[in-house]
Short mmCIF file of C-alpha atoms in Angstrom, two decimals:
data_model
loop_
_atom_site.label_atom_id
_atom_site.label_comp_id
_atom_site.label_asym_id
_atom_site.label_seq_id
_atom_site.Cartn_x
_atom_site.Cartn_y
_atom_site.Cartn_z
CA MET A 279 0.00 0.00 0.00
CA SER A 280 1.36 3.42 -0.90
CA THR A 281 2.01 6.11 1.69
CA ALA A 282 -0.88 8.14 0.31
CA ARG A 283 -3.25 5.20 0.59
CA ARG A 284 -2.08 4.43 4.13
CA LEU A 285 -2.63 8.02 5.21
CA ALA A 286 -6.04 8.09 3.56
CA ALA A 287 -6.97 4.84 5.25
CA ALA A 288 -5.81 6.13 8.61
CA THR A 289 -7.81 9.31 8.17
CA LEU A 290 -10.97 7.45 7.29
CA ALA A 291 -9.70 4.57 9.40
CA VAL A 292 -11.46 1.25 9.44
CA SER A 293 -15.15 0.45 10.00
CA LEU A 294 -16.56 1.46 13.30
CA VAL A 295 -18.08 4.88 13.05
CA THR A 296 -18.99 6.73 16.21
CA GLY A 297 -22.66 7.37 15.84
CA ALA A 298 -23.62 7.35 12.18
CA TRP A 299 -22.09 6.09 8.97
CA ALA A 300 -21.81 7.56 5.51
CA ALA A 301 -24.29 6.35 2.95
CA GLY A 302 -21.39 5.58 0.65
CA ALA A 303 -20.14 3.02 3.14
CA ALA A 304 -23.43 1.15 3.15
CA ALA A 305 -22.89 -2.37 1.86
CA GLN A 306 -22.98 -5.90 3.12
CA ALA A 307 -21.10 -6.53 6.37
CA VAL A 308 -20.45 -9.62 8.44
CA VAL A 309 -20.58 -8.86 12.15
CA ALA A 310 -21.30 -10.46 15.48
CA SER A 311 -22.70 -8.86 18.59
CA PRO A 312 -23.76 -10.24 21.98
CA ARG A 313 -27.39 -10.21 20.88
CA MET A 314 -26.62 -12.12 17.67
CA LEU A 315 -24.96 -15.10 19.29
CA ALA A 316 -27.68 -17.70 18.79
CA ALA A 317 -25.53 -18.24 15.69
CA PRO A 318 -22.45 -16.36 16.89
CA MET A 319 -22.09 -14.43 13.66
CA ALA A 320 -24.68 -12.57 11.65
CA VAL A 321 -24.81 -11.35 8.08
CA VAL A 322 -26.34 -7.89 7.96
CA GLY A 323 -27.93 -7.80 4.53
CA ASP A 324 -28.74 -4.32 3.22
CA ARG A 325 -27.48 -2.19 6.07
CA VAL A 326 -24.16 -1.53 7.79
CA ASP A 327 -23.78 -2.04 11.51
CA PRO A 328 -21.37 0.71 12.60
CA LEU A 329 -19.93 -1.50 15.36
CA ALA A 330 -19.29 1.72 17.26
CA GLN A 331 -20.28 0.38 20.65
CA ARG A 332 -17.95 -2.60 20.28
CA ALA A 333 -14.72 -0.84 19.23
CA SER A 334 -12.92 0.87 22.07
CA ALA A 335 -10.87 4.02 21.65
CA GLN A 336 -7.79 1.86 22.24
CA THR A 337 -8.78 -0.42 19.36
CA ARG A 338 -9.42 2.47 16.99
CA ARG A 339 -6.11 4.10 17.90
CA VAL A 340 -4.11 0.94 17.24
CA VAL A 341 -5.87 0.32 13.92
CA ALA A 342 -5.12 3.88 12.79
CA TRP A 343 -1.45 3.39 13.73
CA ILE A 344 -1.29 0.05 11.89
CA LEU A 345 -2.62 1.61 8.69
CA ALA A 346 -0.60 4.84 8.87
CA SER A 347 2.67 2.99 9.54
CA GLY A 348 2.00 -0.01 7.34
CA ASP A 349 3.07 -2.19 10.25
CA HIS A 350 0.91 -5.06 8.96
CA GLY A 351 2.97 -5.26 5.77
CA GLY A 352 -0.09 -5.25 3.54
CA ALA A 353 -1.51 -8.41 5.11
CA PRO A 354 -4.94 -8.95 6.68
CA PHE A 355 -4.80 -8.30 10.41
CA PHE A 356 -6.68 -9.12 13.58
CA VAL A 357 -6.99 -6.93 16.67
CA ILE A 358 -7.88 -8.54 19.98
CA ASP A 359 -9.13 -6.14 22.63
CA LYS A 360 -8.54 -8.08 25.83
CA ARG A 361 -10.26 -5.56 28.09
CA HIS A 362 -13.47 -6.03 26.14
CA ALA A 363 -12.83 -9.66 25.13
CA ARG A 364 -13.44 -8.96 21.45
CA LEU A 365 -11.80 -9.92 18.17
CA PHE A 366 -11.84 -7.61 15.13
CA VAL A 367 -10.88 -8.88 11.68
CA PHE A 368 -9.62 -6.48 8.98
CA ASP A 369 -8.66 -6.84 5.36
CA PRO A 370 -5.28 -5.46 4.15
CA ASP A 371 -6.82 -2.04 3.40
CA GLY A 372 -8.26 -1.74 6.90
CA ARG A 373 -11.88 -2.54 6.16
CA ALA A 374 -13.55 -4.44 8.99
CA ARG A 375 -14.68 -7.91 7.94
CA GLY A 376 -16.40 -8.55 11.26
CA ASP A 377 -16.05 -8.79 15.01
CA ALA A 378 -17.03 -11.26 17.68
CA PRO A 379 -16.64 -11.94 21.41
CA VAL A 380 -13.86 -14.31 22.41
CA LEU A 381 -12.73 -16.24 25.47
CA LEU A 382 -9.27 -15.43 26.82
CA GLY A 383 -6.78 -16.52 29.45
CA MET A 384 -8.16 -16.77 32.95
CA ALA A 385 -5.55 -14.47 34.52
CA PRO A 386 -5.03 -10.79 33.73
CA GLY A 387 -1.58 -9.92 32.44
CA ASP A 388 0.32 -9.21 29.25
CA ASP A 389 3.29 -11.56 29.57
CA THR A 390 3.79 -15.31 29.63
CA VAL A 391 5.76 -17.40 32.08
CA PRO A 392 9.05 -18.57 30.51
CA GLY A 393 8.83 -22.17 29.36
CA ILE A 394 5.07 -22.39 29.86
CA GLY A 395 4.55 -23.82 26.37
CA GLU A 396 6.46 -26.96 27.35
CA ARG A 397 4.42 -27.68 30.46
CA ALA A 398 1.36 -29.88 30.78
CA LEU A 399 -1.90 -27.99 31.19
CA ALA A 400 -2.42 -29.52 34.62
CA ASP A 401 0.85 -27.92 35.75
CA ILE A 402 -0.13 -24.38 34.73
CA LEU A 403 -1.34 -22.48 37.78
CA PRO A 404 -4.41 -20.20 37.53
CA HIS A 405 -2.37 -16.99 37.85
CA GLU A 406 -0.14 -18.14 34.96
CA ARG A 407 -2.99 -18.54 32.48
CA THR A 408 -2.53 -15.28 30.59
CA THR A 409 -3.08 -14.27 26.98
CA PRO A 410 0.09 -12.37 26.03
CA ALA A 411 -0.09 -8.92 24.45
CA GLY A 412 1.94 -8.00 21.41
CA ARG A 413 2.34 -8.26 17.65
CA PHE A 414 2.35 -11.80 16.32
CA VAL A 415 2.76 -13.21 12.82
CA ALA A 416 0.19 -15.99 12.76
CA GLU A 417 0.88 -19.52 11.58
CA ARG A 418 -1.55 -22.28 10.72
CA GLY A 419 -1.03 -25.60 12.42
CA THR A 420 -2.56 -28.26 14.63
CA ASN A 421 -2.56 -28.83 18.36
CA LEU A 422 -1.75 -32.05 20.18
CA GLN A 423 -5.27 -33.30 19.53
CA GLY A 424 -4.88 -32.79 15.79
CA GLU A 425 -7.31 -29.86 15.76
CA PRO A 426 -6.60 -27.09 13.22
CA VAL A 427 -5.53 -23.91 15.04
CA ILE A 428 -3.91 -20.57 14.33
CA TRP A 429 -0.72 -20.26 16.32
CA VAL A 430 -0.39 -16.84 17.91
CA ASP A 431 2.66 -17.56 20.07
CA TYR A 432 3.83 -21.08 19.32
CA ASP A 433 6.59 -21.15 21.95
CA ALA A 434 4.11 -20.17 24.65
CA GLY A 435 1.51 -22.62 23.38
CA VAL A 436 -1.02 -19.84 22.67
CA SER A 437 -3.33 -20.40 19.73
CA MET A 438 -6.63 -19.16 18.31
CA HIS A 439 -9.21 -21.86 17.69
CA ARG A 440 -12.90 -22.65 17.58
CA VAL A 441 -14.49 -22.70 21.01
CA ARG A 442 -14.75 -26.18 22.47
CA PRO A 443 -17.27 -26.94 25.22
CA LEU A 444 -14.96 -28.84 27.54
CA ALA A 445 -15.94 -29.23 31.19
CA ALA A 446 -19.61 -28.35 31.61
CA SER A 447 -18.74 -26.36 34.72
CA GLU A 448 -16.72 -23.92 32.61
CA ARG A 449 -19.83 -22.81 30.66
CA ARG A 450 -17.74 -21.68 27.69
CA LEU A 451 -20.63 -21.26 25.27
CA ALA A 452 -22.71 -19.42 27.87
CA ARG A 453 -19.79 -17.09 28.54
CA LEU A 454 -19.66 -16.18 24.83
CA HIS A 455 -23.38 -15.40 24.92
CA SER A 456 -23.03 -13.17 27.97
CA PRO A 457 -23.33 -9.42 27.25
CA SER A 458 -20.48 -8.68 29.67
CA PRO A 459 -16.78 -9.38 28.95
CA ALA A 460 -16.14 -9.92 32.66
CA ASP A 461 -16.83 -13.66 32.44
CA ASN A 462 -14.91 -14.30 29.20
CA ARG A 463 -11.73 -15.17 31.09
CA ILE A 464 -11.62 -18.96 31.33
CA SER A 465 -8.92 -20.45 29.06
CA TYR A 466 -5.30 -21.35 29.72
CA GLY A 467 -4.31 -18.47 27.45
CA CYS A 468 -5.69 -19.51 24.08
CA ILE A 469 -8.22 -17.39 22.21
CA ASN A 470 -11.54 -19.22 21.81
CA VAL A 471 -13.65 -17.97 18.88
CA PRO A 472 -17.32 -18.69 18.08
CA VAL A 473 -17.40 -21.58 15.59
CA ARG A 474 -19.39 -19.90 12.86
CA PHE A 475 -17.37 -16.69 13.05
CA TYR A 476 -14.17 -18.72 12.86
CA ASP A 477 -15.39 -20.61 9.79
CA GLU A 478 -16.90 -17.66 7.92
CA VAL A 479 -14.66 -14.73 8.86
CA VAL A 480 -11.39 -15.93 10.42
CA GLU A 481 -10.59 -18.76 7.99
CA PRO A 482 -11.31 -16.76 4.79
CA ALA A 483 -8.83 -14.11 5.97
CA TRP A 484 -6.08 -16.49 4.84
CA ASP A 485 -7.23 -16.20 1.22
CA GLY A 486 -4.63 -14.39 -0.86
CA GLY A 487 -1.60 -16.02 0.72
CA ARG A 488 -0.29 -12.93 2.49
CA GLY A 489 -0.50 -14.38 5.98
CA ILE A 490 -2.10 -12.68 8.97
CA VAL A 491 -0.72 -10.35 11.63
CA ILE A 492 -2.38 -10.47 15.04
CA TYR A 493 -2.28 -7.55 17.47
CA VAL A 494 -3.25 -8.43 21.04
CA LEU A 495 -3.88 -5.23 22.98
CA PRO A 496 -2.47 -4.94 26.51
CA GLU A 497 -4.54 -4.73 29.66
CA THR A 498 -1.87 -3.99 32.27
CA ARG A 499 0.91 -2.39 30.20
CA SER A 500 0.72 0.68 27.97
CA LEU A 501 0.32 0.60 24.20
CA ALA A 502 3.77 2.17 23.85
CA ASP A 503 5.35 -0.55 25.99
CA VAL A 504 3.92 -3.21 23.73
CA PHE A 505 3.90 -1.63 20.25
CA GLY A 506 6.45 1.18 20.43
CA PRO A 507 6.85 4.93 21.07
CA ALA A 508 4.48 6.00 18.29
CA LEU A 509 1.65 5.11 20.67
CA ARG A 510 3.06 6.94 23.69
CA GLY A 511 0.89 9.50 25.46
CA PRO A 512 -2.83 10.23 25.22
CA ALA A 513 -4.55 9.59 21.92
CA PRO A 514 -4.97 12.79 19.90
CA HIS A 515 -8.12 11.45 18.32
CA ALA A 516 -9.91 8.13 18.22
CA PRO A 517 -10.72 7.90 14.52
CA ALA A 518 -13.75 6.38 12.91
CA LEU A 519 -13.26 3.04 11.22
CA ARG A 520 -14.65 2.15 7.83
CA GLY A 521 -16.49 -0.97 6.79
CA LEU A 522 -17.35 -2.76 3.65
#
């Protein structure tokens, strides 16, 4: 993407307008919201959902920085807002393909315990079950059960995968349906995604062969600590994001 296109994209930014959206942006969009989770992804036919209530100022700021700097290298990119337990999927030009709630590591924190990826799950203590923050170049692969996953941090054993209802007491599907992100912290660190959203939005993001960059936003550290000095200090403006 040229510098001019990146600056234009950052000015318009991606797809989550704060209040109203331009008629020229009206088109088909694939989104998910807490109220749409009977099938945890919904196709909005002839209208555009602005997604404004689901994209935090932190998310919009990071997306604008990604597009202005070209940090994603022209690849599709995902942004995971841990504070709001939400995944946003963008195409290479910064258009939002959709968003959905996710389940995250049980413990708050932005770092992983050294060597945790080599330990058995039963040996990982509750306070060690974090989803690390940072910039990750995703890789496709399989876990020990042979299940297809997207590796976020392979060495730490952190992946993104379809939600699996494991122990009934964990209520993973119910947690995804909950309107509050407060109960979305249940995993050992992996990012659990609604099945339909994974199949219809996450998987197609690989089309084109350019890979995927995943940005996991911090919850205890600053944006500058995680992504660099360009994000130091208060945000000058939380831009609107544009959709399909």
